[in-house]
Tab-separated table of C-alpha atoms in Angstrom:
chain	number	residue	atom	x	y	z
A	79	MET	CA	9.885	-44.314	-28.201
A	80	CYS	CA	6.280	-42.958	-28.444
A	81	THR	CA	4.587	-46.046	-28.837
A	82	VAL	CA	1.152	-44.188	-30.103
A	83	CYS	CA	2.874	-42.032	-32.956
A	84	GLY	CA	6.210	-43.192	-33.634
A	85	CYS	CA	7.374	-39.785	-33.348
A	86	GLY	CA	10.795	-38.985	-32.150
A	87	GLU	CA	11.349	-42.549	-32.584
A	88	GLY	CA	15.206	-43.296	-31.863
A	89	GLU	CA	15.437	-40.001	-30.454
A	90	THR	CA	13.467	-40.534	-27.223
A	91	ARG	CA	15.658	-40.731	-24.214
A	92	VAL	CA	15.048	-41.421	-20.907
A	93	GLU	CA	17.911	-40.287	-18.577
A	94	GLY	CA	20.099	-39.884	-21.809
A	95	GLN	CA	19.418	-43.585	-22.624
A	96	PRO	CA	17.717	-44.391	-26.105
A	97	THR	CA	14.568	-46.380	-25.738
A	98	GLY	CA	14.651	-47.616	-29.421
A	99	GLY	CA	14.621	-46.538	-33.118
A	100	HIS	CA	14.026	-48.250	-36.348
A	101	ALA	CA	14.890	-47.708	-40.133
A	102	HIS	CA	12.635	-47.324	-43.018
A	103	GLU	CA	12.848	-47.998	-46.422
A	104	HIS	CA	10.863	-46.102	-49.004
A	105	GLN	CA	10.077	-46.764	-52.665
A	106	HIS	CA	8.844	-43.713	-54.424
A	107	ALA	CA	6.630	-43.801	-57.491
A	108	ASP	CA	9.632	-43.235	-59.877
A	109	GLY	CA	11.222	-46.434	-58.520
A	110	THR	CA	13.643	-45.010	-56.440
A	111	VAL	CA	14.586	-46.421	-53.154
A	112	HIS	CA	15.881	-44.894	-50.180
A	113	SER	CA	16.064	-45.997	-46.533
A	114	HIS	CA	16.533	-43.799	-43.556
A	115	ALA	CA	16.167	-43.948	-39.941
A	116	HIS	CA	13.120	-42.590	-38.665
A	117	PRO	CA	14.100	-40.211	-35.855
A	118	HIS	CA	11.527	-37.515	-36.714
A	119	HIS	CA	8.162	-36.402	-36.381
A	120	HIS	CA	6.587	-34.723	-39.350
A	121	GLY	CA	3.834	-32.931	-37.418
A	122	HIS	CA	5.610	-29.986	-35.906
A	123	GLU	CA	8.511	-27.468	-35.714
A	124	HIS	CA	7.092	-25.391	-38.372
A	125	SER	CA	3.990	-25.101	-40.670
A	126	HIS	CA	3.301	-23.179	-43.763
A	127	GLU	CA	0.533	-22.621	-46.021
A	128	HIS	CA	0.736	-23.196	-49.825
A	129	ALA	CA	-1.839	-21.646	-52.195
A	130	HIS	CA	-0.812	-22.303	-55.813
A	131	VAL	CA	-2.074	-23.624	-59.102
A	132	HIS	CA	-1.085	-27.090	-60.485
A	133	GLU	CA	-1.134	-28.395	-63.941
A	134	HIS	CA	-1.582	-32.332	-64.282
A	135	ARG	CA	-1.272	-34.372	-67.195
A	136	HIS	CA	-3.138	-37.708	-66.812
A	137	ALA	CA	-2.453	-41.060	-68.411
A	138	ASP	CA	-4.964	-40.431	-70.845
A	139	GLY	CA	-3.548	-37.237	-72.043
A	140	THR	CA	-6.168	-35.099	-70.713
A	141	VAL	CA	-4.643	-32.088	-68.716
A	142	HIS	CA	-6.265	-29.938	-66.110
A	143	ALA	CA	-5.007	-27.429	-63.791
A	144	HIS	CA	-6.515	-26.710	-60.417
A	145	ALA	CA	-5.703	-24.478	-57.435
A	146	HIS	CA	-5.251	-26.137	-54.130
A	147	ASP	CA	-4.602	-24.703	-50.656
A	148	HIS	CA	-2.942	-26.727	-48.193
A	149	ALA	CA	-1.127	-26.337	-44.877
A	150	HIS	CA	1.277	-28.773	-43.612
A	151	ALA	CA	3.778	-29.165	-40.955
A	152	HIS	CA	7.018	-30.889	-41.192
A	153	GLY	CA	10.197	-31.381	-39.255
A	154	HIS	CA	13.608	-30.102	-40.891
A	155	GLY	CA	17.112	-30.763	-39.692
A	156	THR	CA	16.548	-34.597	-39.294
A	157	GLY	CA	18.778	-34.991	-42.365
A	158	HIS	CA	15.813	-36.575	-43.970
A	159	ASP	CA	15.438	-35.266	-47.663
A	160	HIS	CA	12.067	-36.329	-49.341
A	161	ASP	CA	9.987	-35.280	-52.036
A	162	HIS	CA	6.750	-34.018	-50.619
A	163	PRO	CA	4.054	-36.459	-51.062
A	164	HIS	CA	1.632	-35.285	-53.696
A	165	ALA	CA	-1.013	-34.024	-51.423
A	166	HIS	CA	-3.239	-31.942	-53.618
A	167	VAL	CA	-6.719	-31.061	-52.577
A	168	HIS	CA	-9.104	-32.334	-55.400
A	169	GLY	CA	-12.170	-30.333	-55.153
A	170	GLN	CA	-15.520	-31.956	-55.960
A	171	GLY	CA	-18.233	-30.230	-54.600
A	172	ASP	CA	-18.051	-30.185	-51.072
A	173	ASP	CA	-15.871	-33.364	-51.027
A	174	PHE	CA	-12.055	-32.209	-50.852
A	175	HIS	CA	-9.463	-34.742	-50.444
A	176	TYR	CA	-5.840	-35.427	-50.643
A	177	GLY	CA	-4.479	-37.752	-53.284
A	178	HIS	CA	-4.954	-41.384	-52.771
A	179	GLY	CA	-1.524	-42.466	-54.049
A	180	PRO	CA	-0.353	-43.629	-57.267
A	181	ALA	CA	-1.101	-47.382	-56.745
A	182	HIS	CA	-4.918	-47.095	-56.759
A	183	ALA	CA	-5.543	-49.405	-59.499
A	184	HIS	CA	-7.410	-52.465	-58.569
A	185	ALA	CA	-5.695	-55.580	-60.539
A	186	PRO	CA	-8.185	-58.015	-61.490
A	187	GLY	CA	-7.546	-61.470	-60.111
A	188	LEU	CA	-7.258	-60.025	-56.676
A	189	SER	CA	-10.458	-60.697	-54.852
A	190	GLN	CA	-11.686	-62.000	-51.475
A	191	GLU	CA	-12.712	-58.484	-50.667
A	192	ARG	CA	-14.159	-58.470	-47.176
A	193	MET	CA	-15.339	-55.899	-44.518
A	194	VAL	CA	-13.383	-56.140	-41.030
A	195	ARG	CA	-15.120	-54.435	-38.022
A	196	ILE	CA	-12.414	-52.669	-35.937
A	197	GLU	CA	-14.166	-50.120	-33.656
A	198	GLN	CA	-10.832	-49.353	-32.029
A	199	ASP	CA	-9.946	-46.040	-30.608
A	200	ILE	CA	-6.760	-44.582	-32.604
A	201	LEU	CA	-5.326	-43.814	-29.272
A	202	GLY	CA	-6.315	-47.002	-27.701
A	203	LYS	CA	-2.687	-48.238	-27.147
A	204	ASN	CA	-1.662	-44.991	-25.346
A	205	ASN	CA	-4.792	-45.362	-23.396
A	206	ALA	CA	-4.068	-48.989	-22.356
A	207	TYR	CA	-0.681	-47.895	-20.954
A	208	ALA	CA	-1.983	-44.965	-19.132
A	209	GLU	CA	-4.576	-47.446	-17.468
A	210	ASN	CA	-1.651	-49.471	-16.304
A	211	ASN	CA	0.121	-46.460	-15.095
A	212	ARG	CA	-3.186	-45.344	-13.285
A	213	ASN	CA	-3.465	-48.770	-11.679
A	214	LEU	CA	0.335	-48.489	-10.530
A	215	PHE	CA	-0.239	-44.910	-8.997
A	216	GLU	CA	-3.385	-45.828	-7.183
A	217	THR	CA	-1.998	-49.029	-5.829
A	218	ASN	CA	0.827	-47.153	-4.359
A	219	GLY	CA	-1.134	-44.069	-3.234
A	220	ILE	CA	0.480	-41.684	-5.596
A	221	LEU	CA	-1.308	-38.520	-6.837
A	222	ALA	CA	0.043	-38.181	-10.375
A	223	LEU	CA	-0.309	-34.819	-11.827
A	224	ASN	CA	0.180	-33.755	-15.593
A	225	LEU	CA	1.408	-30.286	-15.638
A	226	VAL	CA	0.806	-28.653	-19.372
A	227	SER	CA	1.383	-25.246	-20.519
A	228	SER	CA	3.252	-23.199	-23.194
A	229	PRO	CA	6.917	-22.911	-22.976
A	230	GLY	CA	8.017	-20.376	-20.546
A	231	SER	CA	4.947	-20.120	-18.365
A	232	GLY	CA	7.031	-20.904	-15.403
A	233	LYS	CA	6.139	-24.740	-14.949
A	234	THR	CA	9.716	-25.595	-13.324
A	235	SER	CA	9.777	-22.430	-11.121
A	236	LEU	CA	6.320	-23.831	-9.768
A	237	LEU	CA	7.651	-27.224	-9.286
A	238	THR	CA	10.506	-25.998	-7.491
A	239	ALA	CA	8.459	-23.627	-5.182
A	240	THR	CA	5.966	-26.461	-4.479
A	241	ILE	CA	8.835	-28.899	-3.778
A	242	GLU	CA	10.346	-26.547	-1.278
A	243	ARG	CA	6.898	-26.246	0.721
A	244	LEU	CA	6.083	-29.711	0.742
A	245	ARG	CA	9.349	-30.590	2.089
A	246	GLY	CA	8.726	-32.966	5.239
A	247	ARG	CA	5.207	-33.437	4.570
A	248	TYR	CA	5.037	-36.187	1.735
A	249	PRO	CA	7.664	-37.509	-0.907
A	250	VAL	CA	7.566	-35.778	-4.197
A	251	SER	CA	9.126	-37.435	-7.458
A	252	VAL	CA	9.359	-35.509	-10.836
A	253	ILE	CA	9.156	-36.291	-14.359
A	254	GLU	CA	10.544	-33.747	-16.683
A	255	GLY	CA	9.635	-33.785	-20.513
A	256	ASP	CA	11.469	-31.824	-22.765
A	257	GLN	CA	12.496	-32.256	-26.504
A	258	GLN	CA	16.376	-31.898	-25.364
A	259	THR	CA	18.555	-31.264	-22.441
A	260	SER	CA	18.272	-32.447	-18.850
A	261	ASN	CA	18.312	-28.787	-17.383
A	262	ASP	CA	14.936	-29.134	-16.014
A	263	ALA	CA	15.810	-32.517	-14.238
A	264	GLU	CA	18.923	-30.955	-12.929
A	265	ARG	CA	17.080	-28.164	-11.392
A	266	ILE	CA	14.693	-30.465	-9.492
A	267	ARG	CA	17.336	-32.601	-8.500
A	268	ALA	CA	18.947	-29.422	-6.896
A	269	THR	CA	16.153	-29.278	-4.644
A	270	GLY	CA	16.781	-32.913	-3.378
A	271	VAL	CA	13.880	-34.627	-4.738
A	272	PRO	CA	14.283	-37.571	-7.352
A	273	ALA	CA	13.735	-36.498	-11.075
A	274	VAL	CA	14.082	-38.320	-14.139
A	275	GLN	CA	14.282	-36.561	-17.495
A	276	VAL	CA	12.600	-37.848	-20.696
A	277	ASN	CA	13.876	-36.322	-23.752
A	278	THR	CA	11.185	-36.748	-26.435
A	279	GLY	CA	13.549	-35.707	-29.504
A	280	LYS	CA	11.581	-34.530	-32.015
A	281	GLY	CA	8.379	-35.441	-30.218
A	282	CYS	CA	5.748	-32.995	-29.073
A	283	HIS	CA	4.129	-34.441	-26.447
A	284	LEU	CA	4.860	-37.222	-23.447
A	285	ASP	CA	2.916	-40.434	-23.824
A	286	ALA	CA	1.887	-43.247	-21.473
A	287	HIS	CA	4.598	-45.616	-22.506
A	288	MET	CA	7.331	-43.061	-21.746
A	289	ILE	CA	5.997	-42.315	-18.434
A	290	GLY	CA	5.904	-46.302	-17.884
A	291	HIS	CA	9.496	-46.407	-18.618
A	292	ALA	CA	10.161	-43.198	-16.629
A	293	VAL	CA	8.526	-44.752	-13.487
A	294	ASP	CA	10.699	-47.616	-13.760
A	295	HIS	CA	13.724	-45.116	-12.897
A	296	LEU	CA	11.776	-43.726	-9.726
A	297	LYS	CA	11.318	-45.542	-6.646
A	298	LEU	CA	7.775	-45.023	-5.895
A	299	GLU	CA	7.011	-46.240	-2.571
A	300	GLY	CA	4.239	-45.421	-0.523
A	301	ARG	CA	1.851	-42.334	-0.529
A	302	GLY	CA	3.422	-39.231	-2.383
A	303	LEU	CA	3.065	-36.987	-5.206
A	304	LEU	CA	4.243	-37.599	-8.710
A	305	LEU	CA	4.539	-34.272	-10.767
A	306	ILE	CA	4.897	-34.900	-14.580
A	307	GLU	CA	6.142	-31.726	-16.365
A	308	ASN	CA	4.971	-32.305	-20.057
A	309	VAL	CA	6.780	-30.663	-23.166
A	310	GLY	CA	5.815	-26.989	-23.314
A	311	ASN	CA	3.109	-27.107	-25.874
A	312	LEU	CA	-0.542	-26.422	-25.435
A	313	VAL	CA	-1.709	-28.589	-28.206
A	314	CYS	CA	-0.470	-32.289	-28.566
A	315	PRO	CA	-0.263	-33.086	-24.935
A	316	SER	CA	-4.086	-32.521	-24.483
A	317	ALA	CA	-4.734	-35.996	-26.452
A	318	PHE	CA	-2.468	-38.180	-24.561
A	319	ASP	CA	-3.436	-39.654	-21.372
A	320	LEU	CA	-0.498	-40.370	-19.215
A	321	GLY	CA	-2.494	-42.243	-16.389
A	322	GLU	CA	-2.623	-38.920	-14.169
A	323	ALA	CA	-5.352	-38.086	-11.783
A	324	HIS	CA	-5.682	-34.572	-13.140
A	325	LYS	CA	-4.141	-32.664	-15.972
A	326	VAL	CA	-3.084	-28.887	-14.618
A	327	VAL	CA	-2.956	-26.248	-17.124
A	328	ILE	CA	-0.374	-23.500	-16.307
A	329	LEU	CA	-1.058	-20.014	-17.829
A	330	SER	CA	0.942	-16.991	-17.119
A	331	VAL	CA	-0.251	-13.431	-17.289
A	332	THR	CA	2.464	-12.541	-19.646
A	333	GLU	CA	0.888	-14.592	-22.031
A	334	GLY	CA	-2.553	-13.685	-24.016
A	335	GLU	CA	-5.594	-13.997	-21.916
A	336	ASP	CA	-7.314	-15.571	-25.064
A	337	LYS	CA	-5.097	-18.528	-25.047
A	338	PRO	CA	-7.975	-20.574	-23.586
A	339	LEU	CA	-9.940	-19.722	-27.064
A	340	LYS	CA	-7.146	-20.261	-28.974
A	341	TYR	CA	-6.115	-23.398	-27.475
A	342	PRO	CA	-9.425	-24.831	-26.387
A	343	ASP	CA	-8.320	-28.833	-26.242
A	344	MET	CA	-5.865	-28.442	-23.454
A	345	PHE	CA	-8.358	-26.278	-21.140
A	346	ASN	CA	-11.158	-28.794	-21.935
A	347	ALA	CA	-8.812	-31.560	-20.823
A	348	SER	CA	-7.665	-30.131	-17.665
A	349	ASP	CA	-9.320	-29.754	-14.334
A	350	LEU	CA	-7.256	-26.962	-12.832
A	351	MET	CA	-6.040	-23.842	-14.614
A	352	ILE	CA	-3.118	-21.960	-12.577
A	353	LEU	CA	-2.563	-18.395	-13.531
A	354	ASN	CA	0.854	-18.021	-12.709
A	355	LYS	CA	3.314	-14.694	-12.411
A	356	VAL	CA	0.354	-12.781	-11.004
A	357	ASP	CA	3.021	-10.657	-9.597
A	358	LEU	CA	3.619	-9.077	-12.823
A	359	LEU	CA	-0.169	-8.019	-13.338
A	360	PRO	CA	0.584	-4.372	-12.633
A	361	TYR	CA	3.073	-4.309	-15.701
A	362	VAL	CA	1.079	-6.199	-18.175
A	363	ASP	CA	-2.480	-5.698	-19.882
A	364	PHE	CA	-3.753	-9.105	-18.818
A	365	ASP	CA	-7.560	-9.135	-17.784
A	366	VAL	CA	-7.929	-11.818	-15.271
A	367	GLU	CA	-11.615	-11.962	-15.044
A	368	ARG	CA	-11.833	-12.212	-18.791
A	369	CYS	CA	-9.165	-15.127	-19.095
A	370	ILE	CA	-11.238	-17.254	-16.337
A	371	GLU	CA	-14.476	-16.405	-18.303
A	372	TYR	CA	-12.624	-17.680	-21.637
A	373	ALA	CA	-11.663	-20.703	-19.951
A	374	ARG	CA	-14.793	-21.509	-18.197
A	375	ARG	CA	-16.289	-21.214	-21.784
A	376	ILE	CA	-14.323	-24.366	-22.833
A	377	ASN	CA	-14.914	-26.069	-19.598
A	378	PRO	CA	-17.511	-24.823	-16.945
A	379	ARG	CA	-16.005	-27.242	-14.339
A	380	LEU	CA	-12.568	-25.782	-14.539
A	381	GLU	CA	-10.913	-24.808	-11.104
A	382	VAL	CA	-8.623	-21.711	-11.097
A	383	LEU	CA	-5.940	-20.831	-8.988
A	384	GLN	CA	-3.804	-17.569	-9.100
A	385	LEU	CA	-0.369	-17.490	-7.867
A	386	SER	CA	3.036	-16.379	-8.211
A	387	ALA	CA	5.822	-18.653	-7.777
A	388	ARG	CA	8.544	-16.276	-7.588
A	389	THR	CA	6.715	-14.461	-4.653
A	390	GLY	CA	4.898	-17.139	-2.964
A	391	GLU	CA	1.639	-15.187	-3.043
A	392	GLY	CA	-1.234	-17.930	-3.738
A	393	MET	CA	0.971	-20.927	-2.984
A	394	ASP	CA	-1.080	-21.888	-0.059
A	395	ALA	CA	-4.229	-22.086	-2.005
A	396	TRP	CA	-2.150	-24.494	-4.256
A	397	LEU	CA	-0.920	-26.599	-1.467
A	398	ASN	CA	-4.351	-26.902	-0.115
A	399	TRP	CA	-5.668	-27.960	-3.465
A	400	LEU	CA	-2.756	-30.646	-3.516
A	401	GLN	CA	-3.910	-31.810	-0.103
A	402	THR	CA	-7.641	-32.140	-1.116
A	403	ALA	CA	-6.425	-33.787	-4.432
A	404	MET	CA	-4.600	-36.331	-2.282
A	405	GLY	CA	-7.451	-37.417	-0.084
A	406	PRO	CA	-7.490	-37.850	3.512
A	407	GLU	CA	-4.419	-39.197	5.097
A	408	ALA	CA	-4.520	-42.385	6.598
A	409	SER	CA	-2.050	-41.256	9.403
A	410	PRO	CA	-1.133	-43.481	12.434
A	411	ALA	CA	-3.516	-40.932	14.599
A	412	ALA	CA	-6.477	-41.374	12.397
A	413	VAL	CA	-5.883	-45.273	12.545
A	414	GLU	CA	-5.758	-45.024	16.226
A	415	ASP	CA	-9.047	-42.940	16.331
A	416	VAL	CA	-10.736	-45.611	14.280
A	417	GLU	CA	-9.324	-48.243	16.540
A	418	ALA	CA	-10.541	-46.440	19.563
A	419	LEU	CA	-13.937	-45.882	18.448
A	420	ARG	CA	-14.212	-49.563	17.436
A	421	ARG	CA	-13.406	-50.563	20.966
A	422	ARG	CA	-15.883	-48.077	22.321
A	423	VAL	CA	-18.689	-49.472	20.167
A	424	ALA	CA	-17.840	-52.890	21.557
A	425	GLU	CA	-17.975	-51.782	25.080
A	426	LEU	CA	-21.265	-50.179	24.582
A	427	GLU	CA	-22.846	-53.200	22.709
A	428	ALA	CA	-21.493	-55.329	25.558
A	429	GLU	CA	-23.161	-53.012	28.081
A	430	LEU	CA	-26.496	-53.062	26.152
A	431	GLN	CA	-26.106	-56.808	26.152
A	432	ALA	CA	-25.788	-56.618	29.919
A	433	VAL	CA	-28.508	-54.422	30.336
A	434	ARG	CA	-31.092	-56.590	28.146
A	435	GLY	CA	-29.819	-59.829	29.975
A	436	GLY	CA	-30.236	-58.013	33.520
A	437	GLY	CA	-33.866	-56.859	32.542
B	187	MET	CA	-2.948	-31.150	-33.418
B	188	HIS	CA	-0.817	-34.124	-33.963
B	189	GLU	CA	-2.429	-35.900	-37.056
B	190	MET	CA	0.891	-37.616	-38.150
B	191	SER	CA	0.748	-39.220	-34.681
B	192	LEU	CA	-2.890	-40.348	-35.340
B	193	ALA	CA	-1.931	-41.659	-38.762
B	194	GLU	CA	0.699	-43.770	-37.146
B	195	GLY	CA	-1.501	-45.100	-34.567
B	196	ILE	CA	-4.076	-46.015	-37.501
B	197	LEU	CA	-1.408	-47.793	-39.381
B	198	ARG	CA	-0.479	-49.662	-36.072
B	199	ILE	CA	-4.183	-50.927	-35.714
B	200	ILE	CA	-4.023	-51.763	-39.687
B	201	GLU	CA	-0.910	-53.751	-39.077
B	202	GLU	CA	-2.217	-55.716	-36.162
B	203	GLN	CA	-5.282	-56.489	-37.649
B	204	ALA	CA	-3.521	-57.606	-40.814
B	205	ALA	CA	-1.403	-60.003	-38.960
B	206	ALA	CA	-4.310	-61.375	-37.037
B	207	ARG	CA	-6.612	-61.942	-39.946
B	208	GLY	CA	-4.487	-62.400	-42.761
B	209	PHE	CA	-5.300	-59.772	-45.314
B	210	ASP	CA	-2.569	-58.154	-47.265
B	211	ARG	CA	-4.229	-55.014	-48.967
B	212	VAL	CA	-6.645	-52.510	-47.543
B	213	LEU	CA	-8.892	-50.842	-49.906
B	214	ARG	CA	-10.779	-48.508	-47.867
B	215	VAL	CA	-10.347	-47.198	-44.101
B	216	ARG	CA	-13.176	-45.909	-42.373
B	217	LEU	CA	-12.520	-43.767	-39.403
B	218	GLU	CA	-15.014	-41.807	-37.206
B	219	VAL	CA	-13.820	-38.462	-35.967
B	220	GLY	CA	-15.676	-36.077	-33.810
B	221	ARG	CA	-15.951	-32.372	-34.445
B	222	LEU	CA	-14.693	-31.711	-30.833
B	223	ALA	CA	-11.831	-34.282	-31.312
B	224	GLY	CA	-9.352	-31.536	-32.110
B	225	VAL	CA	-8.445	-33.286	-35.247
B	226	GLU	CA	-7.623	-31.189	-38.451
B	227	ILE	CA	-9.449	-33.415	-41.082
B	228	GLU	CA	-7.146	-32.309	-43.977
B	229	ALA	CA	-3.971	-32.492	-42.107
B	230	LEU	CA	-4.973	-36.068	-41.282
B	231	ARG	CA	-5.762	-36.883	-45.001
B	232	PHE	CA	-2.175	-35.442	-45.697
B	233	SER	CA	-0.647	-37.562	-42.951
B	234	PHE	CA	-2.583	-40.792	-43.646
B	235	ASP	CA	-1.343	-40.540	-47.219
B	236	ALA	CA	2.283	-40.022	-46.219
B	237	VAL	CA	2.158	-42.776	-43.625
B	238	MET	CA	0.317	-45.528	-45.292
B	239	ARG	CA	3.104	-45.486	-48.061
B	240	GLU	CA	4.702	-49.106	-48.476
B	241	SER	CA	2.211	-50.519	-46.165
B	242	VAL	CA	-0.812	-52.949	-46.823
B	243	ALA	CA	-2.917	-49.530	-46.940
B	244	GLU	CA	-0.999	-47.812	-49.368
B	245	SER	CA	-3.464	-47.256	-51.877
B	246	ALA	CA	-6.509	-47.343	-49.428
B	247	VAL	CA	-9.233	-44.769	-49.671
B	248	LEU	CA	-9.651	-42.778	-46.608
B	249	GLU	CA	-13.126	-42.190	-45.481
B	250	ILE	CA	-14.123	-40.243	-42.420
B	251	VAL	CA	-17.291	-40.343	-40.732
B	252	ASP	CA	-18.070	-36.986	-39.109
B	253	VAL	CA	-19.589	-37.153	-35.520
B	254	PRO	CA	-21.489	-33.894	-34.573
B	255	GLY	CA	-20.206	-32.435	-31.380
B	256	GLN	CA	-22.257	-32.518	-28.126
B	257	GLY	CA	-22.400	-30.684	-25.062
B	258	TRP	CA	-24.459	-30.678	-21.731
B	259	CYS	CA	-25.790	-27.252	-21.041
B	260	LEU	CA	-25.639	-26.688	-17.296
B	261	ASP	CA	-28.133	-23.924	-17.522
B	262	CYS	CA	-30.548	-25.744	-19.742
B	263	ALA	CA	-29.861	-29.014	-18.040
B	264	ALA	CA	-30.083	-30.426	-21.600
B	265	THR	CA	-27.978	-31.845	-24.346
B	266	VAL	CA	-27.426	-29.523	-27.180
B	267	GLU	CA	-25.244	-29.541	-30.320
B	268	ILE	CA	-22.161	-27.477	-30.524
B	269	ASP	CA	-19.595	-27.145	-33.223
B	270	ALA	CA	-16.562	-26.088	-31.197
B	271	LEU	CA	-15.465	-26.453	-27.583
B	272	TYR	CA	-16.102	-22.562	-27.155
B	273	ALA	CA	-19.484	-22.571	-28.648
B	274	ALA	CA	-22.284	-21.213	-26.891
B	275	CYS	CA	-25.555	-23.271	-26.118
B	276	PRO	CA	-27.698	-22.523	-29.127
B	277	HIS	CA	-30.681	-22.410	-26.760
B	278	CYS	CA	-29.861	-20.019	-23.908
B	279	GLY	CA	-26.570	-18.362	-25.605
B	280	GLY	CA	-24.812	-19.219	-22.325
B	281	TYR	CA	-21.154	-20.595	-22.292
B	282	ARG	CA	-21.738	-23.101	-19.613
B	283	VAL	CA	-21.653	-25.997	-21.937
B	284	GLN	CA	-19.506	-29.197	-21.139
B	285	ALA	CA	-18.421	-31.068	-24.191
B	286	SER	CA	-20.058	-34.627	-24.016
B	287	GLY	CA	-20.251	-35.963	-27.497
B	288	GLY	CA	-17.921	-35.616	-30.851
B	289	LEU	CA	-14.611	-36.188	-28.999
B	290	GLU	CA	-13.839	-39.849	-30.577
B	291	MET	CA	-11.432	-40.774	-33.159
B	292	ARG	CA	-12.043	-44.487	-33.960
B	293	VAL	CA	-11.181	-46.799	-36.872
B	294	LEU	CA	-14.702	-48.127	-37.584
B	295	ASP	CA	-13.705	-50.627	-40.113
B	296	LEU	CA	-11.555	-51.909	-43.022
B	297	GLU	CA	-12.462	-53.213	-46.718
B	298	VAL	CA	-9.694	-55.442	-47.341
B	299	ASP	CA	-8.550	-58.179	-49.924
B	300	THR	CA	-6.363	-61.046	-49.826
B	301	THR	CA	-4.085	-62.024	-52.526
B	302	ASP	CA	-4.789	-65.363	-53.688
B	303	PRO	CA	-1.579	-67.670	-53.372
B	304	LEU	CA	0.280	-68.121	-56.782
B	305	PRO	CA	-0.706	-71.925	-58.018
């Protein structure tokens, strides 16, 4: 279940097992009541814009007509039939707002009004879960990366190519996020590494609570790499910290080079951009330099790697990047070196003492 | 981007506060939303209205405090005002501006009341 937004509630599945759901009852202004389970997220699937004129008759008999524009997004196919909330944009000078609902009458006798200071981040709950995940990863020496992109940029191919090359170097685990199917987790498991599939149902992003559940299914022991493949979506996942060390945004050269400008939030939230499918550059009109320039307009500190998961071109630079991000390895050899140096320092100090004592 | 999710987050905060502080009606909700937070204000208002139905905040007025976007221009070594993540520095015209402010989305405060218990 998405604990932040409630999206996909009742449809989120970790390895096919539901993680919770609940039913809602609604009473509409006309007195009708209906209840329905809430397996939907309204904020995606498709959006459309309306521009039309409405005429309203108010309780006092006045009628006015006004035009309004609104764009709204909502999910269909959830078996959920509802009248659209009356969300008219009422214009008053520069102040436009959607309707306040029918019950905006303040009955006398209900007082004790007061102000309550909150000062809470709207995504605070998610961020708290993310911090727990981050602590868990750091304590276990796990480098967690959150891989984000549009659908079809080649994330899963990049994962399998990376896993092949890391074989025997350090353990890799994968969390796969998709709205439906466990196809991607199966592709990863075929390479021999543990993978957990999270189906977000109608949800458009992974959140930190889902990752907490998914990690319970993985045995994270000792130093290693955790690759989290987010839902293919360049918008929503940007706001949801999963506890990762870095967000890595993947863009393929078969997409538009201006995507960084079109979807700036994701490029701002990421530390590394991977330009994938560079083997196709001769066949597409994709200006690499311009794309990088656009991405750095959004985020001047963004690192960039160009590679092809299919041909292997540029994969070494990616593996080096991973190695650097993992940090220096506390290998047995390194530990021995430190021990040897300590012994040598002790010996030298003893000699110095001896010289001073003798002099 | 995911305004319905944000509205659900706001409702969760309100319900926690209602349980902790014992109010049963919210008259006004004040948010602080930065211009670089990626929030579509009209979509948030739409979602807010839909999500607050049948809750303690059903009839609440949503007030949104706008926070200007800020960035650190690496070339000017100064904080400058920007209105989009892709905006150029207003002083040097360069694009080496790292967003540094106006990324917040917070619930600031609530105006609430409590129904007097029936005698």
